[in-house]
Amino acid sequence: MRGFVKSPALLLSLWLSLVPGLSLAAESKEPSEPELVQAHLRILEGDATVYAADSPEEGVPAPHDEDVPLEAGDRVKIGTDGRAELTLDDGGLVELGPKADMTVGSLSPVDTSLTLNLGALWAKIESAFAARSRLRVRTANAVAAVR
């Protein structure tokens, strides 16, 4: 077999050209977006209205028998005699009191933020949640954060 080159590099490139979909070229992978924290509202007493971020003028009464998923920018207004819980799938629980008016800011797994426009809320945070993320609550006069 005169004239046949027995170079390992040539054999490798020949083999790679015959295998479909295989390439030595480095593919650039963009870092994937982290999954957002899932937030759900459950009515405990009274009434609440949810204003979606994409239609802030049209409030929808929250049902009493199911969790309402919330997204960043959604606004929740609790009735005069109402109470509701906002559960975060990464271990946070926020209870909204009567007449509370809250807007969901960010649902990032690293930095979740809520804005309390009116009323009161109580946050219950598990230590596992606090170890890997932060929950911030903004008000007109202050910002509270849990790490």
Short mmCIF file of N, CA, C and O in Angstrom, two decimals:
data_model
loop_
_atom_site.label_atom_id
_atom_site.label_comp_id
_atom_site.label_asym_id
_atom_site.label_seq_id
_atom_site.Cartn_x
_atom_site.Cartn_y
_atom_site.Cartn_z
N MET A 1 0.84 -1.18 0.00
CA MET A 1 0.00 0.00 0.00
C MET A 1 0.88 1.24 0.00
O MET A 1 0.97 1.95 0.97
N ARG A 2 1.47 1.42 -1.10
CA ARG A 2 2.30 2.61 -1.25
C ARG A 2 1.42 3.82 -1.44
O ARG A 2 0.37 3.73 -2.05
N GLY A 3 1.82 4.94 -0.91
CA GLY A 3 1.10 6.20 -1.11
C GLY A 3 0.02 6.43 -0.05
O GLY A 3 -0.57 7.49 0.01
N PHE A 4 -0.30 5.44 0.76
CA PHE A 4 -1.30 5.62 1.80
C PHE A 4 -0.64 6.20 3.03
O PHE A 4 0.32 5.65 3.57
N VAL A 5 -1.13 7.34 3.48
CA VAL A 5 -0.54 8.03 4.62
C VAL A 5 -1.14 7.46 5.89
O VAL A 5 -2.36 7.39 6.03
N LYS A 6 -0.30 7.05 6.79
CA LYS A 6 -0.77 6.46 8.04
C LYS A 6 -0.68 7.45 9.19
O LYS A 6 -0.31 7.11 10.29
N SER A 7 -1.01 8.66 8.94
CA SER A 7 -0.94 9.70 9.96
C SER A 7 -2.14 9.60 10.88
O SER A 7 -3.29 9.54 10.41
N PRO A 8 -1.95 9.59 12.21
CA PRO A 8 -3.08 9.54 13.14
C PRO A 8 -4.01 10.74 12.98
O PRO A 8 -5.22 10.61 13.09
N ALA A 9 -3.47 11.91 12.70
CA ALA A 9 -4.31 13.11 12.54
C ALA A 9 -5.21 12.96 11.32
O ALA A 9 -6.38 13.34 11.34
N LEU A 10 -4.68 12.39 10.25
CA LEU A 10 -5.46 12.19 9.03
C LEU A 10 -6.56 11.17 9.27
O LEU A 10 -7.70 11.35 8.86
N LEU A 11 -6.22 10.10 9.96
CA LEU A 11 -7.22 9.07 10.24
C LEU A 11 -8.33 9.62 11.13
O LEU A 11 -9.51 9.33 10.92
N LEU A 12 -7.97 10.42 12.13
CA LEU A 12 -8.97 11.02 13.02
C LEU A 12 -9.88 11.96 12.25
O LEU A 12 -11.10 11.91 12.41
N SER A 13 -9.32 12.81 11.41
CA SER A 13 -10.16 13.75 10.66
C SER A 13 -11.05 13.01 9.68
O SER A 13 -12.19 13.41 9.45
N LEU A 14 -10.57 11.91 9.09
CA LEU A 14 -11.39 11.11 8.19
C LEU A 14 -12.54 10.48 8.96
O LEU A 14 -13.69 10.50 8.53
N TRP A 15 -12.23 9.95 10.14
CA TRP A 15 -13.26 9.30 10.95
C TRP A 15 -14.31 10.31 11.39
O TRP A 15 -15.51 10.05 11.34
N LEU A 16 -13.89 11.52 11.82
CA LEU A 16 -14.82 12.55 12.25
C LEU A 16 -15.72 13.02 11.11
O LEU A 16 -16.87 13.36 11.32
N SER A 17 -15.19 13.03 9.91
CA SER A 17 -16.01 13.47 8.78
C SER A 17 -17.06 12.43 8.42
O SER A 17 -18.07 12.75 7.80
N LEU A 18 -16.86 11.19 8.82
CA LEU A 18 -17.82 10.13 8.50
C LEU A 18 -18.89 9.98 9.56
O LEU A 18 -19.93 9.41 9.31
N VAL A 19 -18.64 10.46 10.77
CA VAL A 19 -19.61 10.33 11.86
C VAL A 19 -20.50 11.57 11.84
O VAL A 19 -20.04 12.67 12.11
N PRO A 20 -21.79 11.40 11.52
CA PRO A 20 -22.68 12.58 11.45
C PRO A 20 -22.91 13.20 12.82
O PRO A 20 -23.07 12.52 13.81
N GLY A 21 -22.90 14.51 12.83
CA GLY A 21 -23.22 15.26 14.04
C GLY A 21 -22.08 15.39 15.02
O GLY A 21 -22.22 16.00 16.06
N LEU A 22 -20.93 14.79 14.74
CA LEU A 22 -19.82 14.87 15.66
C LEU A 22 -18.85 15.95 15.20
O LEU A 22 -18.48 16.01 14.05
N SER A 23 -18.44 16.78 16.11
CA SER A 23 -17.54 17.88 15.75
C SER A 23 -16.62 18.17 16.90
O SER A 23 -17.00 18.06 18.07
N LEU A 24 -15.39 18.55 16.58
CA LEU A 24 -14.46 18.96 17.61
C LEU A 24 -14.55 20.45 17.89
O LEU A 24 -13.94 20.93 18.83
N ALA A 25 -15.28 21.16 17.08
CA ALA A 25 -15.41 22.60 17.27
C ALA A 25 -16.16 22.86 18.56
O ALA A 25 -17.16 22.24 18.86
N ALA A 26 -15.66 23.79 19.34
CA ALA A 26 -16.29 24.12 20.61
C ALA A 26 -17.56 24.91 20.34
O ALA A 26 -17.55 25.88 19.59
N GLU A 27 -18.65 24.45 20.94
CA GLU A 27 -19.92 25.17 20.79
C GLU A 27 -20.01 26.19 21.91
O GLU A 27 -19.75 25.89 23.05
N SER A 28 -20.42 27.38 21.54
CA SER A 28 -20.58 28.40 22.57
C SER A 28 -21.95 28.24 23.19
O SER A 28 -22.96 28.30 22.52
N LYS A 29 -21.95 28.01 24.48
CA LYS A 29 -23.21 27.88 25.21
C LYS A 29 -23.39 29.11 26.06
O LYS A 29 -22.51 29.45 26.85
N GLU A 30 -24.51 29.75 25.90
CA GLU A 30 -24.81 30.89 26.75
C GLU A 30 -25.30 30.35 28.08
O GLU A 30 -25.98 29.33 28.12
N PRO A 31 -24.97 31.01 29.17
CA PRO A 31 -25.45 30.53 30.46
C PRO A 31 -26.97 30.56 30.47
O PRO A 31 -27.59 31.52 30.03
N SER A 32 -27.55 29.49 30.98
CA SER A 32 -29.01 29.41 31.00
C SER A 32 -29.55 30.31 32.11
O SER A 32 -28.92 30.53 33.13
N GLU A 33 -30.74 30.82 31.86
CA GLU A 33 -31.41 31.66 32.84
C GLU A 33 -31.82 30.79 34.02
O GLU A 33 -32.33 29.69 33.83
N PRO A 34 -31.62 31.24 35.25
CA PRO A 34 -32.07 30.44 36.39
C PRO A 34 -33.59 30.39 36.41
O PRO A 34 -34.26 31.34 36.00
N GLU A 35 -34.11 29.28 36.87
CA GLU A 35 -35.55 29.14 36.98
C GLU A 35 -36.08 30.17 37.97
O GLU A 35 -35.47 30.41 39.01
N LEU A 36 -37.20 30.77 37.65
CA LEU A 36 -37.80 31.74 38.56
C LEU A 36 -38.48 31.03 39.72
O LEU A 36 -38.93 29.89 39.59
N VAL A 37 -38.55 31.70 40.83
CA VAL A 37 -39.26 31.19 41.99
C VAL A 37 -40.75 31.20 41.65
O VAL A 37 -41.25 32.16 41.06
N GLN A 38 -41.44 30.14 42.00
CA GLN A 38 -42.88 30.08 41.79
C GLN A 38 -43.57 30.68 43.01
O GLN A 38 -43.25 30.32 44.15
N ALA A 39 -44.51 31.58 42.78
CA ALA A 39 -45.25 32.23 43.87
C ALA A 39 -46.74 31.96 43.66
O ALA A 39 -47.24 32.07 42.55
N HIS A 40 -47.41 31.60 44.75
CA HIS A 40 -48.84 31.32 44.69
C HIS A 40 -49.55 32.03 45.84
O HIS A 40 -49.05 32.04 46.96
N LEU A 41 -50.72 32.58 45.53
CA LEU A 41 -51.54 33.28 46.52
C LEU A 41 -52.69 32.38 46.92
O LEU A 41 -53.36 31.79 46.06
N ARG A 42 -52.94 32.26 48.22
CA ARG A 42 -54.08 31.51 48.73
C ARG A 42 -54.83 32.41 49.71
O ARG A 42 -54.23 32.97 50.63
N ILE A 43 -56.12 32.53 49.50
CA ILE A 43 -56.96 33.35 50.37
C ILE A 43 -57.24 32.57 51.65
O ILE A 43 -57.67 31.42 51.59
N LEU A 44 -57.01 33.20 52.80
CA LEU A 44 -57.31 32.57 54.09
C LEU A 44 -58.66 33.05 54.62
O LEU A 44 -59.42 32.26 55.18
N GLU A 45 -58.93 34.33 54.46
CA GLU A 45 -60.20 34.92 54.92
C GLU A 45 -60.55 36.09 54.01
O GLU A 45 -59.67 36.72 53.44
N GLY A 46 -61.82 36.41 53.95
CA GLY A 46 -62.26 37.59 53.21
C GLY A 46 -61.98 37.50 51.72
O GLY A 46 -62.00 36.43 51.13
N ASP A 47 -61.71 38.65 51.12
CA ASP A 47 -61.54 38.73 49.68
C ASP A 47 -60.19 39.35 49.31
O ASP A 47 -59.59 40.08 50.09
N ALA A 48 -59.78 39.04 48.10
CA ALA A 48 -58.56 39.62 47.54
C ALA A 48 -58.75 39.77 46.04
O ALA A 48 -59.50 39.02 45.41
N THR A 49 -58.08 40.76 45.48
CA THR A 49 -58.14 41.01 44.04
C THR A 49 -56.72 40.98 43.50
O THR A 49 -55.80 41.53 44.12
N VAL A 50 -56.54 40.30 42.35
CA VAL A 50 -55.23 40.21 41.71
C VAL A 50 -55.27 41.04 40.43
O VAL A 50 -56.17 40.88 39.60
N TYR A 51 -54.28 41.90 40.29
CA TYR A 51 -54.13 42.73 39.09
C TYR A 51 -52.89 42.22 38.35
O TYR A 51 -51.77 42.37 38.86
N ALA A 52 -53.09 41.62 37.20
CA ALA A 52 -51.98 41.08 36.43
C ALA A 52 -51.08 42.19 35.91
O ALA A 52 -51.56 43.29 35.61
N ALA A 53 -49.80 41.91 35.79
CA ALA A 53 -48.82 42.90 35.35
C ALA A 53 -49.16 43.44 33.96
O ALA A 53 -48.96 44.62 33.68
N ASP A 54 -49.71 42.58 33.10
CA ASP A 54 -50.00 43.02 31.73
C ASP A 54 -51.35 43.71 31.59
O ASP A 54 -51.67 44.23 30.54
N SER A 55 -52.18 43.72 32.64
CA SER A 55 -53.44 44.47 32.61
C SER A 55 -53.73 45.02 34.00
O SER A 55 -54.65 44.58 34.68
N PRO A 56 -52.95 46.01 34.45
CA PRO A 56 -53.03 46.50 35.83
C PRO A 56 -54.34 47.20 36.19
O PRO A 56 -54.62 47.41 37.36
N GLU A 57 -55.13 47.55 35.21
CA GLU A 57 -56.40 48.23 35.49
C GLU A 57 -57.55 47.26 35.74
O GLU A 57 -58.58 47.64 36.26
N GLU A 58 -57.38 46.01 35.33
CA GLU A 58 -58.46 45.03 35.42
C GLU A 58 -58.16 44.00 36.50
O GLU A 58 -57.43 43.05 36.28
N GLY A 59 -58.73 44.19 37.68
CA GLY A 59 -58.53 43.25 38.77
C GLY A 59 -59.46 42.06 38.65
O GLY A 59 -60.58 42.17 38.18
N VAL A 60 -58.97 40.90 39.09
CA VAL A 60 -59.76 39.67 39.07
C VAL A 60 -59.84 39.15 40.50
O VAL A 60 -58.80 38.98 41.16
N PRO A 61 -61.06 38.90 40.99
CA PRO A 61 -61.18 38.35 42.35
C PRO A 61 -60.46 37.00 42.44
O PRO A 61 -60.59 36.16 41.56
N ALA A 62 -59.69 36.82 43.50
CA ALA A 62 -58.97 35.56 43.70
C ALA A 62 -59.95 34.52 44.25
O ALA A 62 -60.69 34.81 45.18
N PRO A 63 -59.94 33.31 43.68
CA PRO A 63 -60.84 32.26 44.18
C PRO A 63 -60.38 31.77 45.56
O PRO A 63 -59.20 31.81 45.88
N HIS A 64 -61.32 31.29 46.35
CA HIS A 64 -61.02 30.84 47.71
C HIS A 64 -60.54 29.39 47.75
O HIS A 64 -59.94 28.97 48.71
N ASP A 65 -60.82 28.62 46.73
CA ASP A 65 -60.56 27.19 46.80
C ASP A 65 -59.35 26.72 46.03
O ASP A 65 -59.13 25.53 45.85
N GLU A 66 -58.52 27.64 45.54
CA GLU A 66 -57.33 27.23 44.80
C GLU A 66 -56.23 28.28 44.91
O GLU A 66 -56.48 29.44 45.21
N ASP A 67 -55.00 27.83 44.66
CA ASP A 67 -53.86 28.75 44.65
C ASP A 67 -53.85 29.53 43.34
O ASP A 67 -54.12 28.97 42.28
N VAL A 68 -53.52 30.80 43.41
CA VAL A 68 -53.43 31.66 42.23
C VAL A 68 -51.95 31.91 41.96
O VAL A 68 -51.25 32.48 42.80
N PRO A 69 -51.42 31.46 40.80
CA PRO A 69 -50.02 31.74 40.50
C PRO A 69 -49.79 33.23 40.25
O PRO A 69 -50.61 33.89 39.62
N LEU A 70 -48.69 33.75 40.76
CA LEU A 70 -48.36 35.16 40.57
C LEU A 70 -47.04 35.26 39.81
O LEU A 70 -46.19 34.39 39.90
N GLU A 71 -46.91 36.34 39.07
CA GLU A 71 -45.69 36.62 38.30
C GLU A 71 -45.16 37.99 38.70
O GLU A 71 -45.88 38.78 39.32
N ALA A 72 -43.93 38.26 38.31
CA ALA A 72 -43.34 39.57 38.58
C ALA A 72 -44.22 40.66 37.97
O ALA A 72 -44.67 40.54 36.84
N GLY A 73 -44.50 41.69 38.75
CA GLY A 73 -45.33 42.80 38.29
C GLY A 73 -46.79 42.67 38.70
O GLY A 73 -47.54 43.64 38.62
N ASP A 74 -47.22 41.49 39.13
CA ASP A 74 -48.61 41.32 39.57
C ASP A 74 -48.82 42.05 40.89
O ASP A 74 -47.92 42.16 41.72
N ARG A 75 -50.05 42.55 41.08
CA ARG A 75 -50.39 43.30 42.28
C ARG A 75 -51.56 42.61 42.98
O ARG A 75 -52.48 42.13 42.32
N VAL A 76 -51.50 42.56 44.30
CA VAL A 76 -52.55 41.92 45.10
C VAL A 76 -53.09 42.93 46.09
O VAL A 76 -52.31 43.57 46.81
N LYS A 77 -54.42 43.05 46.12
CA LYS A 77 -55.07 43.91 47.11
C LYS A 77 -55.98 43.04 47.95
O LYS A 77 -56.85 42.34 47.43
N ILE A 78 -55.78 43.10 49.27
CA ILE A 78 -56.57 42.31 50.21
C ILE A 78 -57.72 43.17 50.71
O ILE A 78 -57.54 44.37 50.99
N GLY A 79 -58.89 42.56 50.84
CA GLY A 79 -60.07 43.27 51.32
C GLY A 79 -59.97 43.68 52.78
O GLY A 79 -59.05 43.28 53.50
N THR A 80 -60.94 44.47 53.22
CA THR A 80 -60.97 45.01 54.58
C THR A 80 -60.91 43.92 55.63
O THR A 80 -60.26 44.08 56.67
N ASP A 81 -61.57 42.82 55.40
CA ASP A 81 -61.59 41.72 56.39
C ASP A 81 -60.78 40.51 55.91
O ASP A 81 -60.99 39.40 56.38
N GLY A 82 -59.88 40.73 54.99
CA GLY A 82 -59.18 39.61 54.37
C GLY A 82 -57.81 39.31 54.93
O GLY A 82 -57.19 40.13 55.61
N ARG A 83 -57.35 38.13 54.62
CA ARG A 83 -56.00 37.67 54.90
C ARG A 83 -55.63 36.68 53.81
O ARG A 83 -56.47 35.90 53.35
N ALA A 84 -54.38 36.69 53.40
CA ALA A 84 -53.94 35.77 52.36
C ALA A 84 -52.49 35.36 52.61
O ALA A 84 -51.75 36.06 53.30
N GLU A 85 -52.11 34.22 52.04
CA GLU A 85 -50.74 33.74 52.11
C GLU A 85 -50.13 33.72 50.72
O GLU A 85 -50.77 33.28 49.77
N LEU A 86 -48.92 34.17 50.64
CA LEU A 86 -48.14 34.07 49.42
C LEU A 86 -47.06 33.03 49.71
O LEU A 86 -46.23 33.22 50.60
N THR A 87 -47.10 31.89 49.01
CA THR A 87 -46.10 30.85 49.22
C THR A 87 -45.10 30.89 48.08
O THR A 87 -45.46 31.05 46.91
N LEU A 88 -43.84 30.76 48.44
CA LEU A 88 -42.75 30.72 47.47
C LEU A 88 -42.20 29.30 47.49
O LEU A 88 -41.97 28.74 48.56
N ASP A 89 -42.02 28.71 46.33
CA ASP A 89 -41.64 27.30 46.27
C ASP A 89 -40.25 27.01 46.82
O ASP A 89 -39.88 25.86 46.99
N ASP A 90 -39.48 28.03 47.12
CA ASP A 90 -38.16 27.79 47.67
C ASP A 90 -38.11 27.97 49.18
O ASP A 90 -37.06 28.12 49.77
N GLY A 91 -39.27 27.96 49.83
CA GLY A 91 -39.29 27.96 51.29
C GLY A 91 -39.80 29.21 51.96
O GLY A 91 -39.86 29.26 53.18
N GLY A 92 -40.18 30.21 51.24
CA GLY A 92 -40.68 31.44 51.84
C GLY A 92 -42.21 31.43 51.95
O GLY A 92 -42.90 30.85 51.13
N LEU A 93 -42.71 32.07 53.00
CA LEU A 93 -44.14 32.21 53.19
C LEU A 93 -44.39 33.64 53.68
O LEU A 93 -43.76 34.10 54.63
N VAL A 94 -45.27 34.35 52.99
CA VAL A 94 -45.59 35.73 53.35
C VAL A 94 -47.09 35.81 53.58
O VAL A 94 -47.88 35.43 52.73
N GLU A 95 -47.47 36.29 54.77
CA GLU A 95 -48.88 36.46 55.07
C GLU A 95 -49.23 37.93 54.95
O GLU A 95 -48.55 38.80 55.50
N LEU A 96 -50.28 38.20 54.19
CA LEU A 96 -50.76 39.57 53.98
C LEU A 96 -51.98 39.81 54.86
O LEU A 96 -52.91 39.00 54.88
N GLY A 97 -51.97 40.94 55.56
CA GLY A 97 -53.06 41.26 56.45
C GLY A 97 -54.16 42.04 55.75
O GLY A 97 -54.11 42.32 54.55
N PRO A 98 -55.21 42.41 56.52
CA PRO A 98 -56.33 43.17 55.97
C PRO A 98 -55.85 44.47 55.32
O PRO A 98 -54.93 45.12 55.81
N LYS A 99 -56.47 44.83 54.23
CA LYS A 99 -56.20 46.06 53.47
C LYS A 99 -54.78 46.13 52.89
O LYS A 99 -54.34 47.20 52.49
N ALA A 100 -54.08 45.00 52.86
CA ALA A 100 -52.72 45.02 52.31
C ALA A 100 -52.78 45.20 50.79
O ALA A 100 -53.70 44.73 50.13
N ASP A 101 -51.80 45.90 50.28
CA ASP A 101 -51.66 46.13 48.85
C ASP A 101 -50.19 45.85 48.52
O ASP A 101 -49.31 46.58 48.97
N MET A 102 -49.93 44.76 47.80
CA MET A 102 -48.56 44.33 47.55
C MET A 102 -48.34 44.08 46.07
O MET A 102 -49.22 43.58 45.38
N THR A 103 -47.14 44.44 45.59
CA THR A 103 -46.75 44.18 44.21
C THR A 103 -45.55 43.23 44.21
O THR A 103 -44.60 43.45 44.96
N VAL A 104 -45.61 42.21 43.36
CA VAL A 104 -44.49 41.27 43.23
C VAL A 104 -43.44 41.96 42.37
O VAL A 104 -43.71 42.38 41.25
N GLY A 105 -42.23 42.07 42.91
CA GLY A 105 -41.12 42.68 42.17
C GLY A 105 -40.39 41.65 41.33
O GLY A 105 -40.72 41.40 40.19
N SER A 106 -39.44 41.01 41.94
CA SER A 106 -38.62 40.01 41.26
C SER A 106 -38.87 38.64 41.87
O SER A 106 -39.05 38.52 43.08
N LEU A 107 -38.87 37.62 41.04
CA LEU A 107 -38.98 36.24 41.52
C LEU A 107 -37.71 35.46 41.19
O LEU A 107 -37.74 34.28 40.90
N SER A 108 -36.60 36.15 41.23
CA SER A 108 -35.30 35.52 40.99
C SER A 108 -34.99 34.60 42.17
O SER A 108 -35.26 34.96 43.32
N PRO A 109 -34.40 33.43 41.92
CA PRO A 109 -34.07 32.54 43.03
C PRO A 109 -32.99 33.11 43.95
O PRO A 109 -32.84 32.70 45.07
N VAL A 110 -32.26 34.09 43.47
CA VAL A 110 -31.19 34.70 44.27
C VAL A 110 -31.70 35.93 45.01
O VAL A 110 -31.26 36.22 46.12
N ASP A 111 -32.63 36.65 44.42
CA ASP A 111 -33.09 37.91 45.00
C ASP A 111 -34.57 38.11 44.69
O ASP A 111 -34.92 38.68 43.66
N THR A 112 -35.43 37.64 45.58
CA THR A 112 -36.87 37.81 45.42
C THR A 112 -37.27 39.11 46.12
O THR A 112 -36.82 39.37 47.23
N SER A 113 -38.09 39.94 45.45
CA SER A 113 -38.48 41.20 46.08
C SER A 113 -39.98 41.44 45.95
O SER A 113 -40.60 41.07 44.95
N LEU A 114 -40.52 42.03 46.99
CA LEU A 114 -41.94 42.41 47.05
C LEU A 114 -42.01 43.87 47.46
O LEU A 114 -41.15 44.35 48.20
N THR A 115 -43.03 44.57 46.99
CA THR A 115 -43.25 45.95 47.42
C THR A 115 -44.58 46.01 48.15
O THR A 115 -45.62 45.64 47.59
N LEU A 116 -44.53 46.45 49.39
CA LEU A 116 -45.73 46.61 50.19
C LEU A 116 -46.17 48.06 50.05
O LEU A 116 -45.55 48.97 50.58
N ASN A 117 -47.24 48.27 49.28
CA ASN A 117 -47.75 49.62 49.03
C ASN A 117 -48.58 50.13 50.21
O ASN A 117 -48.63 51.34 50.47
N LEU A 118 -49.26 49.22 50.91
CA LEU A 118 -50.14 49.57 52.02
C LEU A 118 -50.38 48.34 52.87
O LEU A 118 -50.38 47.22 52.36
N GLY A 119 -50.57 48.53 54.16
CA GLY A 119 -50.93 47.42 55.03
C GLY A 119 -49.74 46.77 55.69
O GLY A 119 -48.67 47.37 55.84
N ALA A 120 -49.94 45.50 56.09
CA ALA A 120 -48.91 44.78 56.84
C ALA A 120 -48.72 43.39 56.24
O ALA A 120 -49.63 42.81 55.66
N LEU A 121 -47.50 42.90 56.43
CA LEU A 121 -47.22 41.51 56.05
C LEU A 121 -46.27 40.91 57.06
O LEU A 121 -45.56 41.60 57.76
N TRP A 122 -46.33 39.57 57.15
CA TRP A 122 -45.45 38.81 58.01
C TRP A 122 -44.76 37.79 57.14
O TRP A 122 -45.40 37.03 56.42
N ALA A 123 -43.44 37.75 57.22
CA ALA A 123 -42.67 36.81 56.40
C ALA A 123 -42.10 35.71 57.29
O ALA A 123 -41.55 35.99 58.36
N LYS A 124 -42.26 34.47 56.85
CA LYS A 124 -41.70 33.31 57.55
C LYS A 124 -40.72 32.67 56.57
O LYS A 124 -41.11 32.20 55.51
N ILE A 125 -39.45 32.67 56.94
CA ILE A 125 -38.41 32.20 56.04
C ILE A 125 -37.70 31.01 56.68
O ILE A 125 -37.28 31.08 57.84
N GLU A 126 -37.56 29.92 55.92
CA GLU A 126 -36.82 28.77 56.40
C GLU A 126 -35.32 29.06 56.28
O GLU A 126 -34.89 29.78 55.39
N SER A 127 -34.53 28.47 57.15
CA SER A 127 -33.10 28.75 57.12
C SER A 127 -32.45 28.29 55.81
O SER A 127 -31.50 28.90 55.36
N ALA A 128 -32.97 27.24 55.18
CA ALA A 128 -32.42 26.79 53.90
C ALA A 128 -32.64 27.85 52.83
O ALA A 128 -31.80 28.08 51.97
N PHE A 129 -33.78 28.52 52.87
CA PHE A 129 -34.07 29.61 51.93
C PHE A 129 -33.07 30.74 52.13
O PHE A 129 -32.47 31.24 51.20
N ALA A 130 -32.89 31.14 53.37
CA ALA A 130 -32.02 32.27 53.68
C ALA A 130 -30.56 31.98 53.33
O ALA A 130 -29.81 32.90 53.04
N ALA A 131 -30.16 30.73 53.34
CA ALA A 131 -28.77 30.39 53.06
C ALA A 131 -28.41 30.59 51.60
O ALA A 131 -27.26 30.85 51.27
N ARG A 132 -29.37 30.49 50.68
CA ARG A 132 -29.03 30.56 49.26
C ARG A 132 -29.67 31.74 48.53
O ARG A 132 -29.41 31.94 47.36
N SER A 133 -30.53 32.48 49.19
CA SER A 133 -31.20 33.56 48.48
C SER A 133 -31.56 34.68 49.44
O SER A 133 -31.31 34.60 50.63
N ARG A 134 -32.20 35.70 48.89
CA ARG A 134 -32.57 36.86 49.69
C ARG A 134 -34.00 37.25 49.35
O ARG A 134 -34.41 37.22 48.20
N LEU A 135 -34.75 37.61 50.37
CA LEU A 135 -36.10 38.13 50.19
C LEU A 135 -36.09 39.57 50.66
O LEU A 135 -35.73 39.85 51.81
N ARG A 136 -36.45 40.49 49.75
CA ARG A 136 -36.51 41.90 50.11
C ARG A 136 -37.95 42.37 50.06
O ARG A 136 -38.69 42.02 49.14
N VAL A 137 -38.31 43.18 51.04
CA VAL A 137 -39.63 43.80 51.07
C VAL A 137 -39.40 45.30 51.08
O VAL A 137 -38.74 45.84 51.97
N ARG A 138 -39.95 45.97 50.09
CA ARG A 138 -39.82 47.43 49.99
C ARG A 138 -41.13 48.07 50.43
O ARG A 138 -42.21 47.56 50.16
N THR A 139 -41.00 49.20 51.09
CA THR A 139 -42.17 50.02 51.43
C THR A 139 -41.83 51.45 51.00
O THR A 139 -40.73 51.72 50.54
N ALA A 140 -42.77 52.34 51.20
CA ALA A 140 -42.53 53.73 50.81
C ALA A 140 -41.38 54.34 51.64
O ALA A 140 -40.68 55.23 51.17
N ASN A 141 -41.18 53.85 52.86
CA ASN A 141 -40.20 54.46 53.75
C ASN A 141 -39.01 53.57 54.11
O ASN A 141 -38.08 54.05 54.75
N ALA A 142 -39.05 52.30 53.77
CA ALA A 142 -37.97 51.41 54.20
C ALA A 142 -37.83 50.21 53.27
O ALA A 142 -38.73 49.91 52.48
N VAL A 143 -36.69 49.52 53.42
CA VAL A 143 -36.45 48.26 52.73
C VAL A 143 -35.98 47.28 53.78
O VAL A 143 -35.06 47.57 54.53
N ALA A 144 -36.62 46.13 53.85
CA ALA A 144 -36.19 45.07 54.77
C ALA A 144 -35.71 43.90 53.92
O ALA A 144 -36.30 43.59 52.89
N ALA A 145 -34.62 43.27 54.36
CA ALA A 145 -34.08 42.15 53.61
C ALA A 145 -33.73 41.02 54.55
O ALA A 145 -33.29 41.26 55.68
N VAL A 146 -33.94 39.80 54.08
CA VAL A 146 -33.53 38.61 54.82
C VAL A 146 -32.57 37.86 53.95
O VAL A 146 -32.82 37.63 52.77
N ARG A 147 -31.42 37.50 54.51
CA ARG A 147 -30.42 36.72 53.76
C ARG A 147 -30.30 35.36 54.36
O ARG A 147 -30.40 35.11 55.49
#
